[in-house]
mmCIF file of C-alpha atoms in Angstrom:
data_model
loop_
_atom_site.group_PDB
_atom_site.id
_atom_site.type_symbol
_atom_site.label_atom_id
_atom_site.label_comp_id
_atom_site.label_asym_id
_atom_site.label_seq_id
_atom_site.Cartn_x
_atom_site.Cartn_y
_atom_site.Cartn_z
ATOM 1 C CA MET A 6 -15.872 -12.040 -9.167
ATOM 2 C CA ILE A 7 -13.844 -14.665 -10.980
ATOM 3 C CA SER A 8 -13.514 -14.711 -14.760
ATOM 4 C CA MET A 9 -10.483 -16.896 -15.265
ATOM 5 C CA HIS A 10 -10.431 -17.662 -18.966
ATOM 6 C CA THR A 11 -11.198 -14.218 -20.330
ATOM 7 C CA SER A 12 -10.762 -10.706 -19.009
ATOM 8 C CA PRO A 13 -13.748 -8.351 -18.843
ATOM 9 C CA LEU A 14 -11.421 -5.762 -20.389
ATOM 10 C CA SER A 15 -10.777 -7.867 -23.525
ATOM 11 C CA GLN A 16 -12.311 -6.922 -26.859
ATOM 12 C CA PRO A 17 -15.424 -9.080 -27.440
ATOM 13 C CA GLY A 18 -15.845 -10.801 -30.771
ATOM 14 C CA SER A 19 -12.792 -13.020 -31.149
ATOM 15 C CA GLY A 20 -10.851 -15.674 -29.305
ATOM 16 C CA ASP A 21 -12.586 -16.476 -26.034
ATOM 17 C CA ALA A 22 -14.028 -12.984 -25.581
ATOM 18 C CA GLY A 23 -17.733 -12.548 -26.181
ATOM 19 C CA GLY A 24 -21.001 -11.880 -24.422
ATOM 20 C CA MET A 25 -19.647 -13.067 -21.091
ATOM 21 C CA ASN A 26 -17.044 -10.281 -21.136
ATOM 22 C CA VAL A 27 -19.800 -7.739 -21.741
ATOM 23 C CA TYR A 28 -21.887 -9.246 -18.939
ATOM 24 C CA VAL A 29 -19.080 -9.348 -16.345
ATOM 25 C CA LEU A 30 -17.811 -5.840 -17.088
ATOM 26 C CA ASN A 31 -21.246 -4.214 -17.076
ATOM 27 C CA THR A 32 -22.628 -5.971 -14.004
ATOM 28 C CA ALA A 33 -19.388 -5.204 -12.153
ATOM 29 C CA ARG A 34 -19.536 -1.539 -13.188
ATOM 30 C CA HIS A 35 -23.126 -1.095 -12.067
ATOM 31 C CA LEU A 36 -22.611 -2.991 -8.803
ATOM 32 C CA ALA A 37 -19.656 -0.684 -8.138
ATOM 33 C CA ARG A 38 -21.820 2.367 -8.849
ATOM 34 C CA GLN A 39 -24.327 1.059 -6.325
ATOM 35 C CA GLY A 40 -21.628 1.071 -3.635
ATOM 36 C CA ILE A 41 -20.464 -2.560 -3.778
ATOM 37 C CA GLU A 42 -16.689 -2.967 -3.943
ATOM 38 C CA VAL A 43 -15.870 -5.441 -6.710
ATOM 39 C CA ASP A 44 -12.596 -7.150 -7.614
ATOM 40 C CA VAL A 45 -12.648 -9.230 -10.812
ATOM 41 C CA PHE A 46 -9.901 -11.867 -10.930
ATOM 42 C CA THR A 47 -8.739 -13.001 -14.367
ATOM 43 C CA ARG A 48 -5.691 -14.775 -15.791
ATOM 44 C CA ALA A 49 -2.906 -12.469 -16.979
ATOM 45 C CA THR A 50 -2.243 -12.828 -20.698
ATOM 46 C CA ARG A 51 0.475 -10.215 -21.176
ATOM 47 C CA PRO A 52 3.066 -8.729 -18.797
ATOM 48 C CA SER A 53 2.221 -5.123 -19.713
ATOM 49 C CA GLN A 54 -1.214 -5.392 -18.073
ATOM 50 C CA GLY A 55 0.063 -4.922 -14.530
ATOM 51 C CA GLU A 56 -1.394 -6.762 -11.566
ATOM 52 C CA ILE A 57 -4.141 -4.283 -10.648
ATOM 53 C CA VAL A 58 -6.214 -2.249 -13.100
ATOM 54 C CA GLU A 59 -8.368 0.429 -11.466
ATOM 55 C CA VAL A 60 -11.378 0.483 -13.792
ATOM 56 C CA GLU A 61 -13.429 2.991 -11.824
ATOM 57 C CA ARG A 62 -14.358 3.754 -8.236
ATOM 58 C CA ASN A 63 -15.059 0.485 -6.348
ATOM 59 C CA LEU A 64 -14.014 -1.686 -9.321
ATOM 60 C CA ARG A 65 -10.651 -3.317 -9.966
ATOM 61 C CA VAL A 66 -9.521 -6.042 -12.355
ATOM 62 C CA ILE A 67 -6.800 -8.239 -10.842
ATOM 63 C CA ASN A 68 -4.517 -10.049 -13.311
ATOM 64 C CA ILE A 69 -3.202 -13.293 -11.836
ATOM 65 C CA VAL A 70 -0.176 -14.964 -13.400
ATOM 66 C CA ALA A 71 -0.994 -18.636 -13.999
ATOM 67 C CA GLY A 72 0.948 -20.374 -16.735
ATOM 68 C CA PRO A 73 2.481 -18.681 -19.788
ATOM 69 C CA TYR A 74 1.032 -15.378 -20.900
ATOM 70 C CA GLU A 75 0.376 -16.630 -24.421
ATOM 71 C CA GLY A 76 -0.092 -19.930 -26.200
ATOM 72 C CA LEU A 77 -2.604 -21.581 -23.859
ATOM 73 C CA SER A 78 -5.913 -22.534 -25.416
ATOM 74 C CA LYS A 79 -9.099 -22.556 -23.348
ATOM 75 C CA GLU A 80 -8.982 -26.352 -23.460
ATOM 76 C CA GLU A 81 -5.566 -26.282 -21.739
ATOM 77 C CA LEU A 82 -6.572 -23.887 -18.960
ATOM 78 C CA PRO A 83 -7.682 -26.637 -16.526
ATOM 79 C CA THR A 84 -3.953 -27.350 -16.067
ATOM 80 C CA GLN A 85 -3.638 -23.876 -14.478
ATOM 81 C CA LEU A 86 -6.557 -24.022 -12.024
ATOM 82 C CA ALA A 87 -4.305 -24.671 -9.032
ATOM 83 C CA ALA A 88 -1.847 -21.942 -10.062
ATOM 84 C CA PHE A 89 -4.685 -19.479 -10.594
ATOM 85 C CA ALA A 90 -6.341 -20.281 -7.259
ATOM 86 C CA GLY A 91 -2.954 -20.047 -5.517
ATOM 87 C CA GLY A 92 -2.362 -16.663 -7.134
ATOM 88 C CA ILE A 93 -5.651 -15.336 -5.778
ATOM 89 C CA VAL A 94 -4.838 -16.631 -2.275
ATOM 90 C CA GLN A 95 -1.400 -14.980 -2.453
ATOM 91 C CA PHE A 96 -2.903 -11.686 -3.653
ATOM 92 C CA VAL A 97 -5.367 -11.599 -0.754
ATOM 93 C CA LYS A 98 -2.584 -12.442 1.705
ATOM 94 C CA CYS A 99 -0.526 -9.506 0.400
ATOM 95 C CA GLU A 100 -3.565 -7.192 0.489
ATOM 96 C CA ARG A 101 -4.102 -8.023 4.145
ATOM 97 C CA ALA A 102 -0.456 -7.285 4.898
ATOM 98 C CA ARG A 103 -0.243 -3.981 3.048
ATOM 99 C CA SER A 104 -3.685 -2.464 3.636
ATOM 100 C CA GLY A 105 -5.411 -4.421 6.396
ATOM 101 C CA PHE A 106 -7.863 -5.898 3.867
ATOM 102 C CA GLU A 107 -10.500 -7.918 5.738
ATOM 103 C CA GLY A 108 -11.420 -10.288 2.921
ATOM 104 C CA TYR A 109 -14.389 -10.810 0.615
ATOM 105 C CA ASP A 110 -17.998 -11.256 1.688
ATOM 106 C CA LEU A 111 -19.033 -13.266 -1.363
ATOM 107 C CA ILE A 112 -17.697 -14.894 -4.539
ATOM 108 C CA HIS A 113 -19.475 -14.741 -7.916
ATOM 109 C CA SER A 114 -17.838 -17.048 -10.463
ATOM 110 C CA HIS A 115 -18.431 -16.965 -14.222
ATOM 111 C CA TYR A 116 -18.060 -20.098 -16.417
ATOM 112 C CA TRP A 117 -17.099 -23.541 -15.175
ATOM 113 C CA LEU A 118 -13.332 -22.942 -14.964
ATOM 114 C CA SER A 119 -13.877 -19.975 -12.643
ATOM 115 C CA GLY A 120 -16.485 -21.960 -10.753
ATOM 116 C CA GLN A 121 -13.975 -24.646 -9.845
ATOM 117 C CA VAL A 122 -11.691 -21.988 -8.357
ATOM 118 C CA GLY A 123 -14.627 -20.253 -6.655
ATOM 119 C CA TRP A 124 -15.726 -23.539 -5.097
ATOM 120 C CA LEU A 125 -12.278 -24.010 -3.525
ATOM 121 C CA LEU A 126 -12.068 -20.410 -2.271
ATOM 122 C CA ARG A 127 -15.642 -20.512 -0.931
ATOM 123 C CA ASP A 128 -14.707 -23.326 1.436
ATOM 124 C CA LEU A 129 -11.341 -21.783 2.274
ATOM 125 C CA TRP A 130 -12.795 -18.363 3.148
ATOM 126 C CA GLU A 131 -16.199 -19.640 4.363
ATOM 127 C CA VAL A 132 -18.172 -17.197 2.228
ATOM 128 C CA PRO A 133 -21.100 -17.881 -0.155
ATOM 129 C CA LEU A 134 -20.547 -18.876 -3.781
ATOM 130 C CA VAL A 135 -22.842 -17.545 -6.505
ATOM 131 C CA HIS A 136 -22.181 -19.129 -9.893
ATOM 132 C CA THR A 137 -23.205 -18.200 -13.449
ATOM 133 C CA ALA A 138 -22.428 -20.861 -16.056
ATOM 134 C CA HIS A 139 -23.095 -18.698 -19.171
ATOM 135 C CA THR A 140 -22.928 -21.885 -21.267
ATOM 136 C CA LEU A 141 -23.293 -25.563 -20.329
ATOM 137 C CA ALA A 142 -21.538 -28.541 -21.892
ATOM 138 C CA SER A 143 -24.644 -30.730 -22.039
ATOM 139 C CA VAL A 144 -26.685 -27.973 -23.671
ATOM 140 C CA LYS A 145 -23.960 -27.105 -26.189
ATOM 141 C CA ASN A 146 -23.578 -30.766 -27.130
ATOM 142 C CA HIS A 147 -27.337 -31.086 -27.509
ATOM 143 C CA HIS A 148 -27.513 -28.109 -29.892
ATOM 144 C CA ARG A 149 -24.122 -28.280 -31.635
ATOM 145 C CA SER A 150 -23.800 -28.349 -35.397
ATOM 146 C CA GLU A 151 -22.544 -31.481 -37.149
ATOM 147 C CA THR A 152 -19.063 -30.020 -37.601
ATOM 148 C CA ASP A 153 -18.636 -28.682 -34.048
ATOM 149 C CA THR A 154 -16.286 -30.470 -31.648
ATOM 150 C CA PRO A 155 -18.285 -31.790 -28.676
ATOM 151 C CA GLU A 156 -17.626 -30.441 -25.197
ATOM 152 C CA SER A 157 -15.708 -32.843 -22.956
ATOM 153 C CA GLU A 158 -17.175 -35.136 -20.328
ATOM 154 C CA ALA A 159 -14.639 -33.657 -17.885
ATOM 155 C CA ARG A 160 -16.242 -30.237 -18.299
ATOM 156 C CA ARG A 161 -19.727 -31.694 -17.799
ATOM 157 C CA ILE A 162 -18.606 -33.373 -14.556
ATOM 158 C CA CYS A 163 -17.109 -30.108 -13.278
ATOM 159 C CA GLU A 164 -20.361 -28.295 -14.086
ATOM 160 C CA GLN A 165 -22.316 -30.952 -12.213
ATOM 161 C CA GLN A 166 -20.121 -30.367 -9.164
ATOM 162 C CA LEU A 167 -20.857 -26.647 -9.300
ATOM 163 C CA VAL A 168 -24.594 -27.210 -9.652
ATOM 164 C CA ASP A 169 -24.428 -29.435 -6.574
ATOM 165 C CA ASN A 170 -22.220 -27.164 -4.467
ATOM 166 C CA ALA A 171 -22.867 -23.499 -5.345
ATOM 167 C CA ASP A 172 -25.120 -21.599 -2.937
ATOM 168 C CA VAL A 173 -27.023 -19.905 -5.780
ATOM 169 C CA LEU A 174 -27.032 -20.446 -9.538
ATOM 170 C CA VAL A 175 -27.799 -17.277 -11.519
ATOM 171 C CA VAL A 176 -29.188 -17.741 -15.030
ATOM 172 C CA ASN A 177 -30.438 -15.377 -17.732
ATOM 173 C CA THR A 178 -33.767 -17.007 -18.597
ATOM 174 C CA SER A 179 -36.282 -19.584 -17.394
ATOM 175 C CA GLU A 180 -35.122 -21.800 -20.265
ATOM 176 C CA GLU A 181 -31.728 -22.030 -18.568
ATOM 177 C CA THR A 182 -33.417 -23.087 -15.344
ATOM 178 C CA ARG A 183 -35.122 -25.902 -17.248
ATOM 179 C CA ASP A 184 -31.755 -26.861 -18.793
ATOM 180 C CA LEU A 185 -30.137 -27.077 -15.355
ATOM 181 C CA VAL A 186 -32.966 -29.202 -14.004
ATOM 182 C CA ARG A 187 -33.154 -31.418 -17.102
ATOM 183 C CA HIS A 188 -29.438 -31.982 -17.697
ATOM 184 C CA TYR A 189 -27.930 -31.515 -14.205
ATOM 185 C CA ASP A 190 -30.741 -32.384 -11.753
ATOM 186 C CA ALA A 191 -30.491 -28.893 -10.261
ATOM 187 C CA GLU A 192 -32.838 -27.854 -7.464
ATOM 188 C CA ALA A 193 -35.056 -25.228 -9.073
ATOM 189 C CA ASP A 194 -35.344 -23.205 -5.861
ATOM 190 C CA LYS A 195 -31.545 -22.729 -5.904
ATOM 191 C CA VAL A 196 -31.711 -21.000 -9.300
ATOM 192 C CA ALA A 197 -32.256 -17.238 -9.686
ATOM 193 C CA VAL A 198 -33.371 -15.894 -13.074
ATOM 194 C CA ILE A 199 -31.948 -12.425 -13.769
ATOM 195 C CA ALA A 200 -32.050 -11.071 -17.320
ATOM 196 C CA PRO A 201 -28.941 -9.298 -18.636
ATOM 197 C CA GLY A 202 -29.175 -5.725 -19.806
ATOM 198 C CA THR A 203 -27.893 -3.517 -22.565
ATOM 199 C CA ASP A 204 -26.350 -0.063 -22.649
ATOM 200 C CA THR A 205 -29.272 1.978 -23.950
ATOM 201 C CA ASP A 206 -27.248 5.186 -23.610
ATOM 202 C CA LEU A 207 -24.681 3.867 -26.090
ATOM 203 C CA PHE A 208 -26.864 1.724 -28.346
ATOM 204 C CA THR A 209 -29.420 4.154 -29.711
ATOM 205 C CA PRO A 210 -31.402 4.325 -32.959
ATOM 206 C CA GLY A 211 -29.796 6.398 -35.668
ATOM 207 C CA THR A 212 -31.376 9.111 -37.748
ATOM 208 C CA ALA A 213 -31.377 8.883 -41.533
ATOM 209 C CA ARG A 214 -28.227 10.995 -41.442
ATOM 210 C CA ASN A 215 -26.584 8.569 -38.958
ATOM 211 C CA THR A 216 -27.411 5.617 -41.209
ATOM 212 C CA GLU A 217 -26.070 7.430 -44.260
ATOM 213 C CA GLN A 218 -22.843 8.306 -42.451
ATOM 214 C CA ALA A 219 -22.512 4.775 -41.046
ATOM 215 C CA ARG A 220 -22.796 3.258 -44.511
ATOM 216 C CA ARG A 221 -20.358 5.759 -45.918
ATOM 217 C CA ASP A 222 -17.848 4.920 -43.159
ATOM 218 C CA LEU A 223 -18.253 1.199 -43.860
ATOM 219 C CA GLY A 224 -18.072 1.581 -47.635
ATOM 220 C CA LEU A 225 -21.589 0.254 -48.195
ATOM 221 C CA PRO A 226 -23.828 1.313 -51.109
ATOM 222 C CA MET A 227 -26.440 3.755 -49.858
ATOM 223 C CA HIS A 228 -29.441 2.071 -51.467
ATOM 224 C CA SER A 229 -28.546 -1.556 -50.752
ATOM 225 C CA LYS A 230 -30.312 -3.691 -48.174
ATOM 226 C CA VAL A 231 -27.777 -4.686 -45.498
ATOM 227 C CA VAL A 232 -27.757 -7.739 -43.222
ATOM 228 C CA ALA A 233 -25.185 -7.815 -40.402
ATOM 229 C CA PHE A 234 -23.688 -10.568 -38.249
ATOM 230 C CA VAL A 235 -21.774 -9.576 -35.095
ATOM 231 C CA GLY A 236 -19.970 -12.223 -33.069
ATOM 232 C CA ARG A 237 -17.191 -14.753 -32.952
ATOM 233 C CA LEU A 238 -16.398 -16.658 -36.134
ATOM 234 C CA GLN A 239 -17.148 -20.201 -35.041
ATOM 235 C CA GLN A 240 -19.590 -22.805 -36.259
ATOM 236 C CA PHE A 241 -21.633 -22.601 -33.046
ATOM 237 C CA LYS A 242 -22.435 -18.932 -33.720
ATOM 238 C CA GLY A 243 -23.652 -19.779 -37.212
ATOM 239 C CA PRO A 244 -22.012 -17.276 -39.609
ATOM 240 C CA GLN A 245 -21.934 -20.106 -42.174
ATOM 241 C CA VAL A 246 -25.736 -20.348 -41.910
ATOM 242 C CA LEU A 247 -26.099 -16.691 -42.839
ATOM 243 C CA LEU A 248 -23.656 -16.953 -45.749
ATOM 244 C CA ARG A 249 -25.495 -19.960 -47.189
ATOM 245 C CA ALA A 250 -28.869 -18.244 -46.693
ATOM 246 C CA VAL A 251 -27.627 -15.177 -48.571
ATOM 247 C CA ALA A 252 -26.375 -17.414 -51.384
ATOM 248 C CA ALA A 253 -29.838 -18.992 -51.555
ATOM 249 C CA LEU A 254 -31.460 -15.544 -51.724
ATOM 250 C CA LEU A 255 -29.186 -14.453 -54.546
ATOM 251 C CA GLU A 256 -29.729 -17.694 -56.424
ATOM 252 C CA ARG A 257 -33.462 -16.960 -56.354
ATOM 253 C CA ASP A 258 -32.913 -13.343 -57.407
ATOM 254 C CA PRO A 259 -29.403 -12.571 -58.729
ATOM 255 C CA ASP A 260 -30.291 -8.871 -59.103
ATOM 256 C CA ARG A 261 -31.260 -8.431 -55.447
ATOM 257 C CA ASN A 262 -29.390 -5.383 -54.107
ATOM 258 C CA LEU A 263 -28.051 -7.024 -50.960
ATOM 259 C CA ARG A 264 -24.894 -6.607 -48.910
ATOM 260 C CA VAL A 265 -23.666 -8.497 -45.831
ATOM 261 C CA ILE A 266 -21.416 -7.418 -42.954
ATOM 262 C CA ILE A 267 -19.636 -10.109 -40.923
ATOM 263 C CA CYS A 268 -17.985 -8.491 -37.884
ATOM 264 C CA GLY A 269 -15.913 -10.746 -35.643
ATOM 265 C CA GLY A 270 -12.773 -12.800 -35.251
ATOM 266 C CA PRO A 271 -12.070 -16.543 -35.166
ATOM 267 C CA SER A 272 -12.706 -18.448 -31.946
ATOM 268 C CA GLY A 273 -11.529 -21.962 -31.123
ATOM 269 C CA ALA A 274 -8.382 -23.920 -31.813
ATOM 270 C CA ALA A 275 -9.416 -24.943 -35.344
ATOM 271 C CA ALA A 276 -11.242 -21.753 -36.346
ATOM 272 C CA THR A 277 -9.828 -19.336 -38.910
ATOM 273 C CA ALA A 278 -11.299 -16.310 -40.632
ATOM 274 C CA GLU A 279 -10.092 -17.753 -43.935
ATOM 275 C CA GLN A 280 -12.582 -20.618 -43.796
ATOM 276 C CA TYR A 281 -15.416 -18.085 -43.913
ATOM 277 C CA PHE A 282 -13.704 -16.060 -46.647
ATOM 278 C CA ASP A 283 -13.360 -19.311 -48.607
ATOM 279 C CA LEU A 284 -17.000 -20.240 -47.980
ATOM 280 C CA ALA A 285 -18.209 -16.875 -49.299
ATOM 281 C CA ARG A 286 -15.959 -17.317 -52.336
ATOM 282 C CA SER A 287 -17.152 -20.869 -53.016
ATOM 283 C CA LEU A 288 -20.773 -19.704 -52.787
ATOM 284 C CA GLY A 289 -20.068 -16.957 -55.307
ATOM 285 C CA ILE A 290 -21.047 -14.137 -52.931
ATOM 286 C CA SER A 291 -17.672 -12.764 -51.790
ATOM 287 C CA HIS A 292 -18.306 -9.518 -53.708
ATOM 288 C CA ARG A 293 -21.458 -9.029 -51.567
ATOM 289 C CA VAL A 294 -19.806 -9.705 -48.183
ATOM 290 C CA ARG A 295 -17.653 -7.347 -46.122
ATOM 291 C CA PHE A 296 -15.611 -8.935 -43.323
ATOM 292 C CA LEU A 297 -14.657 -6.661 -40.426
ATOM 293 C CA ASP A 298 -12.422 -7.248 -37.427
ATOM 294 C CA PRO A 299 -14.039 -7.125 -33.951
ATOM 295 C CA ARG A 300 -15.023 -3.612 -32.924
ATOM 296 C CA PRO A 301 -15.423 -1.949 -29.507
ATOM 297 C CA PRO A 302 -19.000 -1.135 -28.470
ATOM 298 C CA GLN A 303 -18.646 2.506 -29.520
ATOM 299 C CA GLU A 304 -18.030 1.346 -33.105
ATOM 300 C CA LEU A 305 -20.553 -1.512 -33.103
ATOM 301 C CA VAL A 306 -23.286 1.119 -32.927
ATOM 302 C CA THR A 307 -22.290 2.174 -36.443
ATOM 303 C CA ILE A 308 -22.731 -1.374 -37.744
ATOM 304 C CA TYR A 309 -26.129 -1.808 -36.104
ATOM 305 C CA GLN A 310 -27.307 1.549 -37.459
ATOM 306 C CA ALA A 311 -26.017 0.765 -40.956
ATOM 307 C CA ALA A 312 -27.876 -2.557 -41.096
ATOM 308 C CA ASP A 313 -31.477 -3.196 -42.091
ATOM 309 C CA ILE A 314 -31.432 -6.518 -40.229
ATOM 310 C CA VAL A 315 -29.091 -8.158 -37.719
ATOM 311 C CA ALA A 316 -28.923 -11.955 -38.002
ATOM 312 C CA VAL A 317 -28.247 -14.161 -34.951
ATOM 313 C CA PRO A 318 -28.099 -17.744 -36.310
ATOM 314 C CA SER A 319 -26.472 -19.292 -33.208
ATOM 315 C CA TYR A 320 -27.038 -22.922 -32.299
ATOM 316 C CA ASN A 321 -27.676 -21.766 -28.742
ATOM 317 C CA GLU A 322 -27.474 -18.538 -26.731
ATOM 318 C CA SER A 323 -28.029 -18.180 -23.016
ATOM 319 C CA PHE A 324 -29.591 -14.795 -23.804
ATOM 320 C CA GLY A 325 -28.343 -13.009 -26.924
ATOM 321 C CA LEU A 326 -26.683 -9.699 -26.080
ATOM 322 C CA VAL A 327 -26.023 -8.890 -29.755
ATOM 323 C CA ALA A 328 -29.746 -9.227 -30.454
ATOM 324 C CA MET A 329 -30.523 -6.809 -27.626
ATOM 325 C CA GLU A 330 -27.865 -4.283 -28.690
ATOM 326 C CA ALA A 331 -29.193 -4.342 -32.254
ATOM 327 C CA GLN A 332 -32.763 -3.755 -31.092
ATOM 328 C CA ALA A 333 -31.686 -0.897 -28.814
ATOM 329 C CA SER A 334 -30.106 0.616 -31.944
ATOM 330 C CA GLY A 335 -33.428 0.370 -33.776
ATOM 331 C CA THR A 336 -32.605 -2.604 -35.973
ATOM 332 C CA PRO A 337 -34.896 -5.671 -36.145
ATOM 333 C CA VAL A 338 -33.401 -9.114 -35.627
ATOM 334 C CA VAL A 339 -33.767 -12.472 -37.341
ATOM 335 C CA ALA A 340 -32.635 -15.080 -34.811
ATOM 336 C CA ALA A 341 -32.664 -18.805 -34.211
ATOM 337 C CA ARG A 342 -35.403 -20.046 -31.906
ATOM 338 C CA VAL A 343 -32.939 -21.383 -29.327
ATOM 339 C CA GLY A 344 -31.951 -20.699 -25.717
ATOM 340 C CA GLY A 345 -32.733 -17.193 -24.520
ATOM 341 C CA LEU A 346 -33.271 -15.660 -27.964
ATOM 342 C CA PRO A 347 -37.087 -16.011 -27.781
ATOM 343 C CA VAL A 348 -36.862 -13.791 -24.673
ATOM 344 C CA ALA A 349 -34.422 -11.322 -26.201
ATOM 345 C CA VAL A 350 -36.467 -10.998 -29.424
ATOM 346 C CA ALA A 351 -40.215 -10.333 -29.337
ATOM 347 C CA GLU A 352 -41.320 -12.501 -32.250
ATOM 348 C CA GLY A 353 -43.377 -10.679 -34.858
ATOM 349 C CA GLU A 354 -42.883 -7.378 -33.006
ATOM 350 C CA THR A 355 -39.137 -6.703 -33.009
ATOM 351 C CA GLY A 356 -37.951 -9.468 -35.316
ATOM 352 C CA LEU A 357 -38.453 -13.010 -36.525
ATOM 353 C CA LEU A 358 -37.420 -16.381 -35.068
ATOM 354 C CA VAL A 359 -36.364 -19.274 -37.268
ATOM 355 C CA ASP A 360 -36.741 -22.942 -36.367
ATOM 356 C CA GLY A 361 -33.528 -24.784 -37.113
ATOM 357 C CA HIS A 362 -30.598 -23.752 -39.309
ATOM 358 C CA ASP A 363 -31.640 -24.747 -42.820
ATOM 359 C CA PRO A 364 -30.282 -22.003 -45.137
ATOM 360 C CA GLU A 365 -33.514 -22.073 -47.190
ATOM 361 C CA ASP A 366 -35.592 -21.346 -44.071
ATOM 362 C CA TRP A 367 -33.216 -18.521 -43.178
ATOM 363 C CA ALA A 368 -33.442 -17.164 -46.707
ATOM 364 C CA ASP A 369 -37.242 -17.136 -46.391
ATOM 365 C CA ALA A 370 -37.128 -15.208 -43.087
ATOM 366 C CA LEU A 371 -34.598 -12.675 -44.362
ATOM 367 C CA ALA A 372 -36.578 -12.121 -47.548
ATOM 368 C CA GLN A 373 -39.781 -11.633 -45.572
ATOM 369 C CA LEU A 374 -38.295 -8.629 -43.760
ATOM 370 C CA LEU A 375 -36.088 -7.310 -46.560
ATOM 371 C CA ASP A 376 -39.037 -7.156 -48.947
ATOM 372 C CA ASP A 377 -41.528 -5.620 -46.507
ATOM 373 C CA ASP A 378 -40.226 -2.142 -45.746
ATOM 374 C CA ASP A 379 -43.234 -1.129 -43.659
ATOM 375 C CA SER A 380 -43.000 -4.142 -41.312
ATOM 376 C CA ARG A 381 -39.226 -3.873 -41.031
ATOM 377 C CA ILE A 382 -39.341 -0.176 -40.146
ATOM 378 C CA ARG A 383 -42.149 -0.747 -37.625
ATOM 379 C CA MET A 384 -40.226 -3.600 -35.998
ATOM 380 C CA GLY A 385 -37.144 -1.400 -35.727
ATOM 381 C CA GLN A 386 -39.151 1.266 -33.909
ATOM 382 C CA ASP A 387 -40.757 -1.281 -31.576
ATOM 383 C CA ALA A 388 -37.355 -2.859 -30.938
ATOM 384 C CA VAL A 389 -36.131 0.301 -29.206
ATOM 385 C CA ALA A 390 -39.007 0.207 -26.716
ATOM 386 C CA HIS A 391 -38.478 -3.521 -26.155
ATOM 387 C CA ALA A 392 -34.763 -3.071 -25.410
ATOM 388 C CA ALA A 393 -35.551 -0.261 -22.965
ATOM 389 C CA ASN A 394 -37.018 -2.908 -20.630
ATOM 390 C CA PHE A 395 -33.531 -4.355 -20.152
ATOM 391 C CA SER A 396 -30.819 -2.327 -18.415
ATOM 392 C CA TRP A 397 -27.555 -3.181 -16.661
ATOM 393 C CA SER A 398 -28.511 -1.122 -13.608
ATOM 394 C CA VAL A 399 -31.620 -3.274 -13.096
ATOM 395 C CA THR A 400 -29.555 -6.446 -13.613
ATOM 396 C CA ALA A 401 -27.026 -5.263 -11.021
ATOM 397 C CA SER A 402 -29.753 -4.319 -8.536
ATOM 398 C CA LYS A 403 -31.279 -7.782 -8.794
ATOM 399 C CA LEU A 404 -27.858 -9.372 -8.364
ATOM 400 C CA ALA A 405 -27.309 -7.249 -5.253
ATOM 401 C CA GLU A 406 -30.612 -8.540 -3.848
ATOM 402 C CA ILE A 407 -29.476 -12.130 -4.419
ATOM 403 C CA TYR A 408 -26.144 -11.365 -2.740
ATOM 404 C CA SER A 409 -27.948 -9.927 0.296
ATOM 405 C CA GLU A 410 -30.218 -12.953 0.548
ATOM 406 C CA VAL A 411 -27.389 -15.464 0.384
ATOM 407 C CA LEU A 412 -25.310 -13.476 2.891
ATOM 408 C CA THR A 413 -28.240 -13.401 5.290
ATOM 409 C CA ALA A 414 -28.644 -17.174 4.939
ATOM 410 C CA GLY A 415 -24.990 -17.729 5.854
ATOM 411 C CA VAL A 416 -22.654 -20.585 4.943
ATOM 412 C CA PRO A 417 -22.370 -23.781 7.033
ATOM 413 C CA ALA A 418 -18.892 -23.942 8.544
ATOM 414 C CA CYS A 419 -18.453 -27.651 7.796
ATOM 415 C CA ARG A 420 -20.395 -28.101 4.578
ATOM 416 C CA GLY A 421 -20.781 -31.725 3.574
ATOM 417 C CA ARG A 422 -19.266 -33.327 6.680
ATOM 418 C CA GLU A 423 -22.474 -33.266 8.720
ATOM 419 C CA ALA A 424 -24.463 -34.685 5.813
ATOM 420 C CA ALA A 425 -21.975 -37.555 5.668
ATOM 421 C CA GLY A 426 -22.375 -38.227 9.390
ATOM 422 C CA LEU A 427 -18.880 -36.970 10.176
ATOM 423 C CA GLU A 428 -17.870 -34.902 13.183
ATOM 424 C CA PRO A 429 -16.944 -31.270 12.444
#
């Protein structure tokens, strides 16, 4: 596997670490537990990491030095594609020399930067390339907020190359298949839809005592209604939508006993946590909002259990892992009707979907659940059963089936030359 721009071992919720980290780490873990040996290549970001991290049996993370450890933004990483690819080639060469390593059977790249490296290595090693985009430039630009910086045309061109050249494109939902066909002229029969999972052993519904303890730990009033946001602090994820919706709710009813948790760190060159602190202050709701740094999964459970509702106001999500984790923890979700969120959230059963990002519409949806205890509690109970249909072991098993199919099909030795009428 290749995950160049972010390590699966990084803390999700800030910088470039998010749902993709969760996806890569968990699929790799469960593939490894099914007997598939997995190496995940990522760019080294600090010298103390070491080159090889043994995560568990059959799973290693390989840190490749490509450019300076710190100070490179995601937008600058294309300058290190050659160095990163060269580092992988050198690592494999050394592995062959020291242990008789016979090479990889297949490459699975994640995100377009990794895909460019995977495309090169696929042709060098003559093995299949499976690619997962996670997000697409054309789709992000189509759904971006007015203040978001558009994705570059260079990225879109690179994604088009991967759509044209990968052996299989793995996506989370049928909506992503339609996006690939609509925006990139993908061949639908080259796309495999495999839903992500969630850790239902970790994310579990809390008892009344768990909720009480969770609120105590977080310093939240016991009898308040609590809405939580978990994710990176960037316009595309929509924390500003939630803050404005809460302000609208409190303007309608200043005595409403409502508290908000915002858990995450800034993401993007221009993003800062202060801009969200300032927004809450300017809206007059800073005394109702608690900002928390990103938390590991073991601590996120506490936030989900402490909340009455988890809000996911993103402008697009390929699936919505936060929504699934919240539901597994027994908390209903109010989410934007975009991307894979209508799959992740069973509308009217485990949460509500909102069209658009108008704060007044979000205030209406939040109020509908906050003021109807019976429906909210029922949705929380149904959410647990809904989340149980999604597991990482099933995701990994379906990925393994795709790997077997593409390995059986084989890779043409001289891809592209025959189509151009050239001699091998």
